[in-house]
Amino acid sequence: MTRVHDRGGWPGAGAIDRQEHQLADWELLADALVQSLASPHRRVIRIDELRRAIESLPAAEYESLSYYERWIAAVERLMIEKKIVTREEIDAKAATLGEECRA
Amino acid sequence: MRFREGDRVRVRTDDRAGHIRTPAYIRGKSGWVAIAHGEFRNPESLAYGGEGLPKQPLYLVGFRQTDLWPRYSGPPTDTLYVDVYEHWLSPEGGSA
């Protein structure tokens, strides 16, 4: 069975978009977060674990997310899996930040 | 390392669960060892928090594009190179 990330030669997938694009601030932060968690000094996660977590996203979620959104979704899953934070703590923090932004 | 540069190899067709670095489109295909890279930690273990030991031999394997894609219309010498770990490879007779 071919999994959602293993896309080489998918019929009808179309050409690859090779256009360069500007990264948003949050995308740079997402990259920095992963580099920091995976740095040899901390090794909270390994890049192989990040890849596995990205590949484990439900297919519909994988398809609907952009590149760095997948990274963030995977980091969340790994942090919960490693019992560093809980889903409830992440959701509560996200709700607080959302309110601060709207205020 | 089991294989040497120039050896013909065939990629296993296993469809094992978990994190694997061998893309689906080369499984069951034959190619040749272009470079024997040396031994590296096994990503199939690293992906689950393991140490990836014992290290696994890794090879750069060449495939003819015409062997991979039935409707490939480019030159027959066009080649795709993929890094493949040894436990995904079986020997095949002859040399490249």
CSV table of C-alpha atoms in Angstrom, one decimal:
chain,number,residue,atom,x,y,z
A,1,MET,CA,0.0,0.0,0.0
A,2,THR,CA,1.4,3.4,-1.0
A,3,ARG,CA,1.2,5.9,1.8
A,4,VAL,CA,0.2,9.5,1.4
A,5,HIS,CA,3.8,10.9,1.6
A,6,ASP,CA,5.2,8.4,-0.8
A,7,ARG,CA,4.1,10.2,-3.9
A,8,GLY,CA,6.7,9.5,-6.6
A,9,GLY,CA,4.9,8.7,-9.9
A,10,TRP,CA,1.4,9.2,-8.7
A,11,PRO,CA,-0.8,9.4,-11.8
A,12,GLY,CA,-2.4,12.7,-12.4
A,13,ALA,CA,-0.4,14.4,-9.6
A,14,GLY,CA,0.6,17.1,-12.1
A,15,ALA,CA,3.9,18.9,-12.3
A,16,ILE,CA,5.8,20.1,-9.3
A,17,ASP,CA,5.5,23.8,-8.5
A,18,ARG,CA,9.1,24.9,-8.6
A,19,GLN,CA,8.4,28.6,-7.9
A,20,GLU,CA,10.3,30.0,-5.0
A,21,HIS,CA,8.2,31.7,-2.4
A,22,GLN,CA,8.7,34.0,0.6
A,23,LEU,CA,8.4,32.2,4.0
A,24,ALA,CA,6.0,33.7,6.5
A,25,ASP,CA,7.4,34.6,10.0
A,26,TRP,CA,5.6,31.6,11.6
A,27,GLU,CA,7.2,29.3,9.1
A,28,LEU,CA,10.7,30.5,10.0
A,29,LEU,CA,9.7,30.0,13.7
A,30,ALA,CA,8.4,26.5,12.9
A,31,ASP,CA,11.8,25.7,11.4
A,32,ALA,CA,13.7,27.2,14.3
A,33,LEU,CA,11.5,25.2,16.8
A,34,VAL,CA,12.3,21.9,15.1
A,35,GLN,CA,16.0,22.7,14.7
A,36,SER,CA,16.1,23.5,18.4
A,37,LEU,CA,14.2,20.4,19.5
A,38,ALA,CA,16.4,18.2,17.3
A,39,SER,CA,19.8,19.8,18.1
A,40,PRO,CA,22.4,17.3,19.2
A,41,HIS,CA,22.6,19.1,22.6
A,42,ARG,CA,19.0,18.6,23.4
A,43,ARG,CA,17.8,15.8,21.1
A,44,VAL,CA,14.2,16.0,22.3
A,45,ILE,CA,13.2,14.7,18.9
A,46,ARG,CA,15.0,13.2,16.0
A,47,ILE,CA,14.4,14.3,12.4
A,48,ASP,CA,13.5,10.6,11.7
A,49,GLU,CA,10.7,10.9,14.3
A,50,LEU,CA,9.5,14.1,12.7
A,51,ARG,CA,9.3,12.4,9.3
A,52,ARG,CA,7.4,9.4,10.9
A,53,ALA,CA,5.0,11.7,12.6
A,54,ILE,CA,4.3,13.6,9.4
A,55,GLU,CA,3.8,10.3,7.5
A,56,SER,CA,1.4,9.2,10.2
A,57,LEU,CA,-1.0,12.1,9.8
A,58,PRO,CA,-4.4,11.0,8.5
A,59,ALA,CA,-4.4,11.3,4.7
A,60,ALA,CA,-7.0,14.0,4.5
A,61,GLU,CA,-5.2,16.1,7.1
A,62,TYR,CA,-1.9,15.6,5.3
A,63,GLU,CA,-3.4,16.8,2.0
A,64,SER,CA,-5.0,19.8,3.6
A,65,LEU,CA,-1.9,21.1,5.3
A,66,SER,CA,1.0,23.1,3.9
A,67,TYR,CA,4.6,22.0,4.3
A,68,TYR,CA,5.3,23.8,7.7
A,69,GLU,CA,1.8,23.2,8.9
A,70,ARG,CA,2.6,19.4,8.7
A,71,TRP,CA,5.8,20.1,10.7
A,72,ILE,CA,3.8,21.8,13.4
A,73,ALA,CA,1.1,19.1,13.5
A,74,ALA,CA,3.9,16.5,13.7
A,75,VAL,CA,5.7,18.3,16.5
A,76,GLU,CA,2.5,18.5,18.5
A,77,ARG,CA,1.9,14.8,18.2
A,78,LEU,CA,5.5,14.0,19.2
A,79,MET,CA,5.4,16.3,22.2
A,80,ILE,CA,2.2,14.6,23.4
A,81,GLU,CA,3.6,11.1,22.6
A,82,LYS,CA,6.7,11.9,24.7
A,83,LYS,CA,4.4,13.3,27.5
A,84,ILE,CA,6.2,16.7,27.4
A,85,VAL,CA,2.8,18.5,27.0
A,86,THR,CA,-0.8,17.3,26.9
A,87,ARG,CA,-3.3,18.0,24.1
A,88,GLU,CA,-5.3,19.9,26.7
A,89,GLU,CA,-2.4,22.2,27.5
A,90,ILE,CA,-1.8,22.9,23.8
A,91,ASP,CA,-5.5,23.7,23.2
A,92,ALA,CA,-5.7,25.9,26.3
A,93,LYS,CA,-2.6,27.9,25.2
A,94,ALA,CA,-3.9,28.2,21.7
A,95,ALA,CA,-7.2,29.6,23.0
A,96,THR,CA,-5.4,32.1,25.2
A,97,LEU,CA,-3.2,33.3,22.4
A,98,GLY,CA,-6.3,33.6,20.1
A,99,GLU,CA,-8.0,35.8,22.7
A,100,GLU,CA,-4.9,38.0,23.0
A,101,CYS,CA,-4.7,38.4,19.3
A,102,ARG,CA,-8.4,39.5,19.1
A,103,ALA,CA,-8.1,41.8,22.0
B,1,MET,CA,29.0,-4.6,3.4
B,2,ARG,CA,27.4,-7.3,1.3
B,3,PHE,CA,27.4,-5.5,-2.1
B,4,ARG,CA,30.1,-3.8,-4.1
B,5,GLU,CA,30.0,-1.1,-6.7
B,6,GLY,CA,28.6,-2.5,-9.9
B,7,ASP,CA,26.7,-5.3,-8.3
B,8,ARG,CA,23.2,-5.9,-9.7
B,9,VAL,CA,20.6,-5.7,-7.0
B,10,ARG,CA,16.8,-6.0,-6.7
B,11,VAL,CA,14.7,-4.0,-4.2
B,12,ARG,CA,12.6,-6.1,-1.9
B,13,THR,CA,8.8,-5.8,-2.3
B,14,ASP,CA,8.1,-5.9,1.5
B,15,ASP,CA,5.3,-3.5,2.5
B,16,ARG,CA,6.2,-3.4,6.2
B,17,ALA,CA,4.5,-1.0,8.6
B,18,GLY,CA,6.3,1.9,10.1
B,19,HIS,CA,8.7,4.5,8.8
B,20,ILE,CA,10.6,3.3,5.8
B,21,ARG,CA,12.9,5.2,3.5
B,22,THR,CA,12.5,3.1,0.4
B,23,PRO,CA,10.0,4.7,-2.0
B,24,ALA,CA,7.2,2.5,-3.3
B,25,TYR,CA,8.1,3.1,-7.0
B,26,ILE,CA,11.5,1.3,-6.7
B,27,ARG,CA,10.2,-1.8,-4.9
B,28,GLY,CA,10.6,-4.9,-6.9
B,29,LYS,CA,12.8,-3.1,-9.4
B,30,SER,CA,16.3,-4.0,-10.3
B,31,GLY,CA,19.3,-1.6,-10.5
B,32,TRP,CA,23.0,-1.5,-9.7
B,33,VAL,CA,25.1,-0.3,-6.8
B,34,ALA,CA,26.7,3.0,-7.9
B,35,ILE,CA,28.3,3.9,-4.6
B,36,ALA,CA,28.7,2.0,-1.3
B,37,HIS,CA,28.2,4.8,1.1
B,38,GLY,CA,29.2,3.0,4.4
B,39,GLU,CA,27.2,2.3,7.5
B,40,PHE,CA,24.6,4.6,9.0
B,41,ARG,CA,22.1,4.4,11.9
B,42,ASN,CA,18.9,2.7,10.8
B,43,PRO,CA,16.1,5.3,10.3
B,44,GLU,CA,13.4,2.6,10.8
B,45,SER,CA,14.5,2.5,14.5
B,46,LEU,CA,15.4,6.2,14.9
B,47,ALA,CA,11.9,7.2,13.8
B,48,TYR,CA,10.5,5.5,16.9
B,49,GLY,CA,13.0,6.9,19.4
B,50,GLY,CA,15.5,4.1,19.1
B,51,GLU,CA,19.2,4.5,18.6
B,52,GLY,CA,19.3,3.0,15.1
B,53,LEU,CA,21.8,0.4,16.0
B,54,PRO,CA,23.3,-1.8,14.7
B,55,LYS,CA,24.2,0.6,11.8
B,56,GLN,CA,23.0,-0.6,8.4
B,57,PRO,CA,25.0,-0.4,5.2
B,58,LEU,CA,23.7,2.2,2.7
B,59,TYR,CA,24.1,2.3,-1.0
B,60,LEU,CA,23.5,4.7,-3.8
B,61,VAL,CA,21.5,2.5,-6.3
B,62,GLY,CA,21.0,3.4,-10.0
B,63,PHE,CA,17.8,2.6,-11.8
B,64,ARG,CA,17.0,3.1,-15.5
B,65,GLN,CA,14.1,5.4,-15.8
B,66,THR,CA,12.6,3.1,-18.4
B,67,ASP,CA,12.6,0.3,-15.8
B,68,LEU,CA,10.7,2.4,-13.3
B,69,TRP,CA,8.0,4.1,-15.5
B,70,PRO,CA,6.3,2.1,-18.2
B,71,ARG,CA,5.5,5.1,-20.4
B,72,TYR,CA,8.9,6.8,-19.9
B,73,SER,CA,9.7,8.6,-23.2
B,74,GLY,CA,13.2,10.0,-22.4
B,75,PRO,CA,16.5,8.6,-23.5
B,76,PRO,CA,17.0,4.9,-22.4
B,77,THR,CA,20.2,5.9,-20.5
B,78,ASP,CA,18.3,8.3,-18.2
B,79,THR,CA,19.0,7.1,-14.6
B,80,LEU,CA,17.5,7.7,-11.2
B,81,TYR,CA,19.7,7.3,-8.2
B,82,VAL,CA,18.2,6.5,-4.8
B,83,ASP,CA,19.9,5.8,-1.4
B,84,VAL,CA,18.8,2.3,-0.3
B,85,TYR,CA,19.7,0.4,2.9
B,86,GLU,CA,21.1,-3.1,2.5
B,87,HIS,CA,18.2,-4.9,4.2
B,88,TRP,CA,16.0,-3.7,1.3
B,89,LEU,CA,18.3,-5.2,-1.4
B,90,SER,CA,18.6,-8.8,-2.8
B,91,PRO,CA,21.5,-9.9,-5.1
B,92,GLU,CA,20.8,-10.3,-8.8
B,93,GLY,CA,23.1,-12.1,-11.3
B,94,GLY,CA,25.5,-10.3,-13.6
B,95,SER,CA,27.1,-6.9,-13.3
B,96,ALA,CA,26.2,-3.4,-14.6
